[in-house]
CSV table of C-alpha atoms in Angstrom, one decimal:
chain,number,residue,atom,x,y,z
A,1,UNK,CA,-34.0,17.2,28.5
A,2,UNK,CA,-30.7,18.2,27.3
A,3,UNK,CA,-29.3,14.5,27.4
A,4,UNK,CA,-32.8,13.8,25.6
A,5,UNK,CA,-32.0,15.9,22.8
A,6,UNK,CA,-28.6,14.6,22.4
A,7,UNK,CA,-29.7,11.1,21.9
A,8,UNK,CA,-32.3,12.2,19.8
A,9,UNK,CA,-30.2,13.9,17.4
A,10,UNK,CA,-27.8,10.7,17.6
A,11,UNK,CA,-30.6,7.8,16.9
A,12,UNK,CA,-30.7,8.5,13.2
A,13,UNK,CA,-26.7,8.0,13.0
A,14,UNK,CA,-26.7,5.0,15.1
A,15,UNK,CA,-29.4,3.4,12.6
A,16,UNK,CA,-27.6,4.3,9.5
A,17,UNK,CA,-24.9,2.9,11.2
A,18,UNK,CA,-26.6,-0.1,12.0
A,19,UNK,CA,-28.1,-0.6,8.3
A,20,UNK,CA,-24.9,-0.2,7.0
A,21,UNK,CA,-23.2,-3.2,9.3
A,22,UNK,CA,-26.2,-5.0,8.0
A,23,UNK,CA,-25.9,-4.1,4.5
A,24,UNK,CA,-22.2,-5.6,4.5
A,25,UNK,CA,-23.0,-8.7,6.5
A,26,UNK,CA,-25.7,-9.3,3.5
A,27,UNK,CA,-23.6,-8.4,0.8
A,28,UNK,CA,-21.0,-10.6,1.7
A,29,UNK,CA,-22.9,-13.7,3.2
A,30,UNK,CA,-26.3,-13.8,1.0
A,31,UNK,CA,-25.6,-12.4,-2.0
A,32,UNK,CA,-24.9,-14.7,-5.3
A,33,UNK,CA,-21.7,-15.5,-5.6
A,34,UNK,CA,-19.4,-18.6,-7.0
A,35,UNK,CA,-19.4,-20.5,-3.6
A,36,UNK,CA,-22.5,-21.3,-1.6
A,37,UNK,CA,-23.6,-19.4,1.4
A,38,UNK,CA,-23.3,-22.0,3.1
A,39,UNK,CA,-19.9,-22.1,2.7
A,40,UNK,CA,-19.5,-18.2,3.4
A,41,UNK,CA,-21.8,-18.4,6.5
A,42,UNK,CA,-19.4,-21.2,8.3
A,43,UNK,CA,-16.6,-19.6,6.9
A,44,UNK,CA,-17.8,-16.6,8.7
A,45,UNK,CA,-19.1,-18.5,11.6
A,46,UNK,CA,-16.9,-21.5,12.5
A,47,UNK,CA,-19.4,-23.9,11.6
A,48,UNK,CA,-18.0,-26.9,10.0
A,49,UNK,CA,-16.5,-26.7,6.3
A,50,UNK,CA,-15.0,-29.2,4.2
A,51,UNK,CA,-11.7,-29.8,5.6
A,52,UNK,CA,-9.5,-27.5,3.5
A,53,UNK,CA,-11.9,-24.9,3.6
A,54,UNK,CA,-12.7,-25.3,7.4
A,55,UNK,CA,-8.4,-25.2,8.1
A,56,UNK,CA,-8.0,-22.1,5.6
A,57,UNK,CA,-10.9,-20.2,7.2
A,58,UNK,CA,-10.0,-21.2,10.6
A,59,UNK,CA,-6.6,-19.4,9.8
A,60,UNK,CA,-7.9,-16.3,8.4
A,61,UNK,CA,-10.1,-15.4,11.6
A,62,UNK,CA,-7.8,-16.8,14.3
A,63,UNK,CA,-4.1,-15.6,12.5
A,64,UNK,CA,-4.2,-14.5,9.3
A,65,UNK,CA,-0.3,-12.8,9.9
A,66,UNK,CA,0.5,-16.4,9.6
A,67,UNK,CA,-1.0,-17.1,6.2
A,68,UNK,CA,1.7,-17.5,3.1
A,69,UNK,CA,1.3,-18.0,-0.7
A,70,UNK,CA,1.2,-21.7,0.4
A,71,UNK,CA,-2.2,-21.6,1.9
A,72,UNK,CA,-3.4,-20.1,-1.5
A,73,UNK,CA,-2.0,-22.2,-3.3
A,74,UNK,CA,-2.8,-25.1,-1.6
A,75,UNK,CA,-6.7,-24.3,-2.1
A,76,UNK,CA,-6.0,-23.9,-5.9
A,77,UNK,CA,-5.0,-27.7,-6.2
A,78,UNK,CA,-7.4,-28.8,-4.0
A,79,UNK,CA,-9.6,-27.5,-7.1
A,80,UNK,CA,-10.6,-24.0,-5.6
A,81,UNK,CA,-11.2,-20.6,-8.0
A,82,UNK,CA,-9.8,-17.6,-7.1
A,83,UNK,CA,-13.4,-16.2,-6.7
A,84,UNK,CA,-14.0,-18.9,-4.2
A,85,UNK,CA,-10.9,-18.1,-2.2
A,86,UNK,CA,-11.6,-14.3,-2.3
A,87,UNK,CA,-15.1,-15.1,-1.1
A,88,UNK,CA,-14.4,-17.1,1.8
A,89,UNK,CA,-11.2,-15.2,3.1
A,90,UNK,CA,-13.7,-11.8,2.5
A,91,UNK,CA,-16.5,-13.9,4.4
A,92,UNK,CA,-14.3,-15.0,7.9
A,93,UNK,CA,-12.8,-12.0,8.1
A,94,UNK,CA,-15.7,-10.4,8.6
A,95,UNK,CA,-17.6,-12.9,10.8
A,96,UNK,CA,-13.9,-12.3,13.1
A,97,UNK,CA,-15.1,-8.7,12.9
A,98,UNK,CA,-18.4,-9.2,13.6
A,99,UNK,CA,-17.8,-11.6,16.8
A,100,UNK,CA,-15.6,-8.5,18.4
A,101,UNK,CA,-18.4,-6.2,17.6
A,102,UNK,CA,-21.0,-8.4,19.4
A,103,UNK,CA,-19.2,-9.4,21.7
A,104,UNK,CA,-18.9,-5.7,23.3
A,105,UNK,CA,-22.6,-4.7,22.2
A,106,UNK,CA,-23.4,-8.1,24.3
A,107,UNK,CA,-21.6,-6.5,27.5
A,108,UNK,CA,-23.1,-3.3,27.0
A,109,UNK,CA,-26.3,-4.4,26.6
A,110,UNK,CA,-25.8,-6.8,30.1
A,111,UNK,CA,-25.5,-10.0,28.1
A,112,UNK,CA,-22.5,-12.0,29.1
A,113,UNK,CA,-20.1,-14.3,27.1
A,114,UNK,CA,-22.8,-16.8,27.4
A,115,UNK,CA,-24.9,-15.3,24.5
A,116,UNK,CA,-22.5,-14.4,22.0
A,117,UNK,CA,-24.0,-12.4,18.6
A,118,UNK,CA,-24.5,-14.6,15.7
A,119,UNK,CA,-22.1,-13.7,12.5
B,1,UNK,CA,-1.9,-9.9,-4.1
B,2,UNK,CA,-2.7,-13.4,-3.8
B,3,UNK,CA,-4.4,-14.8,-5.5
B,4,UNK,CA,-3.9,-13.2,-8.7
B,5,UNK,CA,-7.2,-12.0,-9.7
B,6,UNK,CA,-7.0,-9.7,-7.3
B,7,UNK,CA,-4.3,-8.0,-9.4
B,8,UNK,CA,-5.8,-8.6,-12.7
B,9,UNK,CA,-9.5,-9.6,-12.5
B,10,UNK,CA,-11.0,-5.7,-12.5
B,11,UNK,CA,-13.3,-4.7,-14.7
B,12,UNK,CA,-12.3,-2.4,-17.4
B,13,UNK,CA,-13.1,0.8,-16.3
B,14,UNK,CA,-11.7,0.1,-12.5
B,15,UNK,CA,-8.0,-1.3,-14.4
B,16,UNK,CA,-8.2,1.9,-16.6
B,17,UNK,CA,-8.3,3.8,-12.9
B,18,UNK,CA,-5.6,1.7,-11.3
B,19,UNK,CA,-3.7,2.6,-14.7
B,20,UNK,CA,-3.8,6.0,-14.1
B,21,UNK,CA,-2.9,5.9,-10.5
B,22,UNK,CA,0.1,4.4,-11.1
B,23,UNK,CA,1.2,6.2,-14.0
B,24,UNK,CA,-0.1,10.0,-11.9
B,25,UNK,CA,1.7,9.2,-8.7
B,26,UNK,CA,4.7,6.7,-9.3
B,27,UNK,CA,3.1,3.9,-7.4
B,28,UNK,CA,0.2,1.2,-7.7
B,29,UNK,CA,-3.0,2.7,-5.6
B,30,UNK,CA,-3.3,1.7,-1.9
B,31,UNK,CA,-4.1,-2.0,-1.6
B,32,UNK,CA,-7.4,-1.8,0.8
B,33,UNK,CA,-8.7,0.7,-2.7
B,34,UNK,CA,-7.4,-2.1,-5.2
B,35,UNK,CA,-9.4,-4.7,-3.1
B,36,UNK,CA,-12.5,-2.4,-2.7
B,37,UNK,CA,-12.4,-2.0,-6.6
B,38,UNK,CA,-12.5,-5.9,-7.5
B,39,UNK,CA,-16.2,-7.1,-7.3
B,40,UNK,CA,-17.4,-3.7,-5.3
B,41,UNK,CA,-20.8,-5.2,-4.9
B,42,UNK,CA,-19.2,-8.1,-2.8
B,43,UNK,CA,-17.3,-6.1,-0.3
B,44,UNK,CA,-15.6,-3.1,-1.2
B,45,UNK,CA,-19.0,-1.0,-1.6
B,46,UNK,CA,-20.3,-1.7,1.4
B,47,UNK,CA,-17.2,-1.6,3.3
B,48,UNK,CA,-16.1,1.6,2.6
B,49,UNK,CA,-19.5,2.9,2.9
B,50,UNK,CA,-19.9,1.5,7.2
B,51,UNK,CA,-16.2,2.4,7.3
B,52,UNK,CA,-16.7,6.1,5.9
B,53,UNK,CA,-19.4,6.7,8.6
B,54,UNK,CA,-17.7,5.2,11.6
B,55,UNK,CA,-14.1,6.6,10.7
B,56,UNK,CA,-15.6,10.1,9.9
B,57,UNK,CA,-19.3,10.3,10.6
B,58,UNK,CA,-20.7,11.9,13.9
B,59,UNK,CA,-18.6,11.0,17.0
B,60,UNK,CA,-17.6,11.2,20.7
B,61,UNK,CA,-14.3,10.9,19.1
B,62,UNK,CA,-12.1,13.0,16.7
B,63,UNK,CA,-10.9,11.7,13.2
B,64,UNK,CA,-7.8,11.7,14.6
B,65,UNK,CA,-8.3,10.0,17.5
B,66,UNK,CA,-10.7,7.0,15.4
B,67,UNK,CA,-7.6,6.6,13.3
B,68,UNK,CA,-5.7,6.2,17.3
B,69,UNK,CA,-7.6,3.2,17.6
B,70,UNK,CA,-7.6,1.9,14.4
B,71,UNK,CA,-3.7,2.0,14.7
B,72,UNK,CA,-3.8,0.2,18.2
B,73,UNK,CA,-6.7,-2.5,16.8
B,74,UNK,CA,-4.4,-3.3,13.7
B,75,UNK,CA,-1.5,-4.1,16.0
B,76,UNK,CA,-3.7,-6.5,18.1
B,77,UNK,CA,-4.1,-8.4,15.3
B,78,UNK,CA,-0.8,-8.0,13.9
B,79,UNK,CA,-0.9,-5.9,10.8
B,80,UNK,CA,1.6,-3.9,10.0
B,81,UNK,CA,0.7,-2.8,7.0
B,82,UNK,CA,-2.6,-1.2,8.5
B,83,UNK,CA,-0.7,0.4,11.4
B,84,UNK,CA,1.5,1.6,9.7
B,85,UNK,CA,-1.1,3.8,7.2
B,86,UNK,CA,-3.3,4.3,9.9
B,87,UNK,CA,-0.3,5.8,12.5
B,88,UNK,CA,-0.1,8.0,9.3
B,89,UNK,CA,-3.2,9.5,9.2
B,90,UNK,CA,-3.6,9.7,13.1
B,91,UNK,CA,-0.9,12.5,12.8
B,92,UNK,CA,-2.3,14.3,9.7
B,93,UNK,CA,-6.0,14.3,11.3
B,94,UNK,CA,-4.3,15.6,14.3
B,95,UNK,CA,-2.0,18.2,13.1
B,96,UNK,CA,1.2,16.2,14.4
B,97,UNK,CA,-0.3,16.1,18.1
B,98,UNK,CA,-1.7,12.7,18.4
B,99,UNK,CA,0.5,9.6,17.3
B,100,UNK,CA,-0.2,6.1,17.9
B,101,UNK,CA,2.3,4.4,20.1
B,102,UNK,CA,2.4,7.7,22.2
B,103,UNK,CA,-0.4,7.6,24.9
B,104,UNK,CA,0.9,10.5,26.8
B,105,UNK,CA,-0.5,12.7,23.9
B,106,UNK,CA,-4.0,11.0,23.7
B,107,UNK,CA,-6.9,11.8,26.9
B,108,UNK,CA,-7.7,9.9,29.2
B,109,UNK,CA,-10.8,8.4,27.7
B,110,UNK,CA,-9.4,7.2,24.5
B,111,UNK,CA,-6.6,5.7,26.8
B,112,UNK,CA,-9.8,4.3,28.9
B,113,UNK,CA,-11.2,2.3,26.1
B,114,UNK,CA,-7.8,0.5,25.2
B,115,UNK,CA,-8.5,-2.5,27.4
B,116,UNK,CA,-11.8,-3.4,26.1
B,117,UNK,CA,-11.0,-2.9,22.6
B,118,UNK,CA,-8.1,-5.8,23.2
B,119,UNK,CA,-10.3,-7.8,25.0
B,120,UNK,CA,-12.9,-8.2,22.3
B,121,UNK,CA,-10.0,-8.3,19.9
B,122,UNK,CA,-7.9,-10.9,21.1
B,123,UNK,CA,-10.6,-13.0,23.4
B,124,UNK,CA,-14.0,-12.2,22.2
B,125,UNK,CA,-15.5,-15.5,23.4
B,126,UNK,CA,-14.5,-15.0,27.2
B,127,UNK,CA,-15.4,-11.0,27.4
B,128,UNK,CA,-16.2,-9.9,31.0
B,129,UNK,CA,-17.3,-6.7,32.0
B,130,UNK,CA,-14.2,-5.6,34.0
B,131,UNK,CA,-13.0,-3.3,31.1
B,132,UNK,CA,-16.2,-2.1,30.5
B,133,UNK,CA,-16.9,-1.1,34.0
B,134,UNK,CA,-13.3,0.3,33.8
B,135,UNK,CA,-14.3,2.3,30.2
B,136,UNK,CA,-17.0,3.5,32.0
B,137,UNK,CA,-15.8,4.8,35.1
B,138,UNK,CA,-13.5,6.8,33.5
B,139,UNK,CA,-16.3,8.6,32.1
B,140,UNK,CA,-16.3,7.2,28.3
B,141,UNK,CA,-20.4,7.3,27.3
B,142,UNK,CA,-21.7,4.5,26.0
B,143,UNK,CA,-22.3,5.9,22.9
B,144,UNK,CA,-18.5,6.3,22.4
B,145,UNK,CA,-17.8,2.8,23.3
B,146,UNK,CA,-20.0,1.6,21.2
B,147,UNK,CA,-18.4,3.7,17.8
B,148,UNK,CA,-15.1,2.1,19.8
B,149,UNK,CA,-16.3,-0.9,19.1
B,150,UNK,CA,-17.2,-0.7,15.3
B,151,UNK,CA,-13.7,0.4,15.0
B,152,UNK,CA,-12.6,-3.4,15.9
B,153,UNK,CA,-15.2,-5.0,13.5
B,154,UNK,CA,-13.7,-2.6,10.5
B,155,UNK,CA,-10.4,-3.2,11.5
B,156,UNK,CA,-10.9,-6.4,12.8
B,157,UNK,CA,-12.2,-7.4,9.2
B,158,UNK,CA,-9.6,-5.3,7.0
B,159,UNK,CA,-6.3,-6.0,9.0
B,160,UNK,CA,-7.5,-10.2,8.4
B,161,UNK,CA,-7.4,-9.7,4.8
B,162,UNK,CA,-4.2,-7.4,4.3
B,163,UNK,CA,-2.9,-10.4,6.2
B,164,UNK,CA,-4.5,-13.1,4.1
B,165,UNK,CA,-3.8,-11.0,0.5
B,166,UNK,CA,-0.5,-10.1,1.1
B,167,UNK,CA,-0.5,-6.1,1.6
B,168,UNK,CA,2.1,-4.4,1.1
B,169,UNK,CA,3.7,-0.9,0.7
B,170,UNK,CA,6.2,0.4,-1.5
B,171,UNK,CA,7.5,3.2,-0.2
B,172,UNK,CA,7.7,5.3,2.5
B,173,UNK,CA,6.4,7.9,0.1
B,174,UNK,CA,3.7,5.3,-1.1
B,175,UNK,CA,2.2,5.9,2.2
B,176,UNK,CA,2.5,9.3,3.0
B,177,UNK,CA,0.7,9.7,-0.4
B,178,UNK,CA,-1.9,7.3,0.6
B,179,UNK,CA,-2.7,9.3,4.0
B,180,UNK,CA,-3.4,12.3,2.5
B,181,UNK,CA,-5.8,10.8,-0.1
B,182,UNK,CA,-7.7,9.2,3.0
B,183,UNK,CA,-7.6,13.1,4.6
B,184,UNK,CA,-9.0,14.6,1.8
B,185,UNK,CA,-11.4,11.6,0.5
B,186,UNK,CA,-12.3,10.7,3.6
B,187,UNK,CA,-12.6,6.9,2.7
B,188,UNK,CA,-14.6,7.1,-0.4
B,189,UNK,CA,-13.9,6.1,-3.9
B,190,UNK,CA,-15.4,7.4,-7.5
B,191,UNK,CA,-18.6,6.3,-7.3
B,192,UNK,CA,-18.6,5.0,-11.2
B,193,UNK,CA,-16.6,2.5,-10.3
B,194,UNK,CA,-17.6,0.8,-7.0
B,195,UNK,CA,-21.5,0.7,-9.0
């Protein structure tokens, strides 16, 4: 009963938690912005991207120490705004973040690298 | 920052407040705030808010010993700027008695945890249970692992884009400044301004 009551007292916290995670994924995924969320959900994702998008985002979730003022600059000539680059970097980042989180959620719950979470 | 907007593209009323950070404490306001003030319906908003509640909401673990593993998470994925902040903190939270990079003050649980938090880090795709067997064993609750594991998707996410913008401190002093507003703000900003 005591354990009971813990857990009880814990659910509300793990749902605000929850609805919080999900608040963030929305914001920076589905809401309006200047590139599509298209772009944002491979970005996040690893789905494919225009090739200087698909290299730049590829960097930022798999070794963002390595990026330099090159990689920025590179996506401004390509013809990329600022907004566009803060966007995607802001939206693989997070889908990085995300994967780690599901991928331990996915253990806990008994699910194996087979069935990782979707960014 | 790179790009530039992120240096100049605030609204008025957030440049106003990064204008009177920097001329009340000698230095420009800590870079994660500067981000989560450009477009705070985008990111920093809803950032802060998950990172407020898993950094100081309910937990199996301390304040100090959240900031432990954010310290530990941002050296997996190499960023020094974050460890070095977040080292910070871990020894204000703790009153000086638990510093990242010094297991031999931490318990064993928190020590327990290490390995999975590296292994969804570094090699999220090929996770096995081992290290969560191991986490468990050694008596960590699920519950616990699981606010472990939020720790990695914050800092998983922030330590990327210090990285990608360019963080970077000024000082020594810069920091120590920095550590003590996250202490006593406990990861929130005014709210006029992330609206």
């Amino acid at each position: 009963m005591a354990l009971m009551a813990r857990q009880k007292r814990h659910a509300p916290e793990t749902d605000r938690r929850a609805e919080l995670v999900a608040e963030l994924r929305r914001a920076v995924l589905e809401s309006a912005g200047v590139s599509a969320e298209t772009v944002r959900a491979g970005a996040a994702s690893g789905r494919a991207l225009p090739p200087p998008l698909q290299d730049y985002a590829a960097k930022v979730r798999d070794s963002a120490w390595r990026i330099t003022d090159a990689d920025i600059a590179a996506l401004s000539a390509a013809g990329f705004s600022q907004d566009e680059v803060f966007e995607v970097s802001v939206a693989a980042a997070l889908g990085a973040g995300l994967r780690s989180l599901h991928a331990g959620l996915d253990l806990i719950r008994g699910r194996g690298a087979d069935a990782p979470g979707d960014p | 920052m790179r790009p530039a907007i992120l240096d100049h593209g605030h609204r008025i009323r957030a440049r106003m407040f990064l204008g009177l950070v920097r001329r009340s404490t000698g230095h420009p306001i800590d870079p994660v705030a500067q981000l989560a003030l450009y477009r705070p319906g985008f990111f920093g908003r809803p950032f802060l808010a998950l990172a407020g509640q898993v950094l100081r909401g309910p937990s199996f673990w301390t304040p100090a010993e959240r900031e432990y593993l954010a310290a530990f998470t941002s050296g997996l994925n190499q960023c020094p700027f974050c460890v070095r902040m977040h080292t910070e903190v871990a020894k204000i939270e703790s009153g000086g008695q638990l510093e990242p990079g010094r297991p031999q003050a931490a318990r064993p649980q928190l020590l327990a945890v290490l390995p999975l938090l590296e292994q969804v880090s570094r090699d999220p795709v090929d996770a096995d249970r081992a290290n969560l067997d191991a986490a468990r064993a050694a008596g960590v609750p699920d519950d616990a692992i699981v606010d472990a594991l939020h720790i990695s998707l914050i800092f998983g996410t922030i330590n990327r884009l210090a990285n990608t913008f360019g963080f970077a401190w000024e000082s020594d002093r810069q920091v120590r400044l920095g550590a003590q507003v996250i202490h006593r703000l406990s990861y929130r900003l005014p709210g006029f301004l992330m609206r």
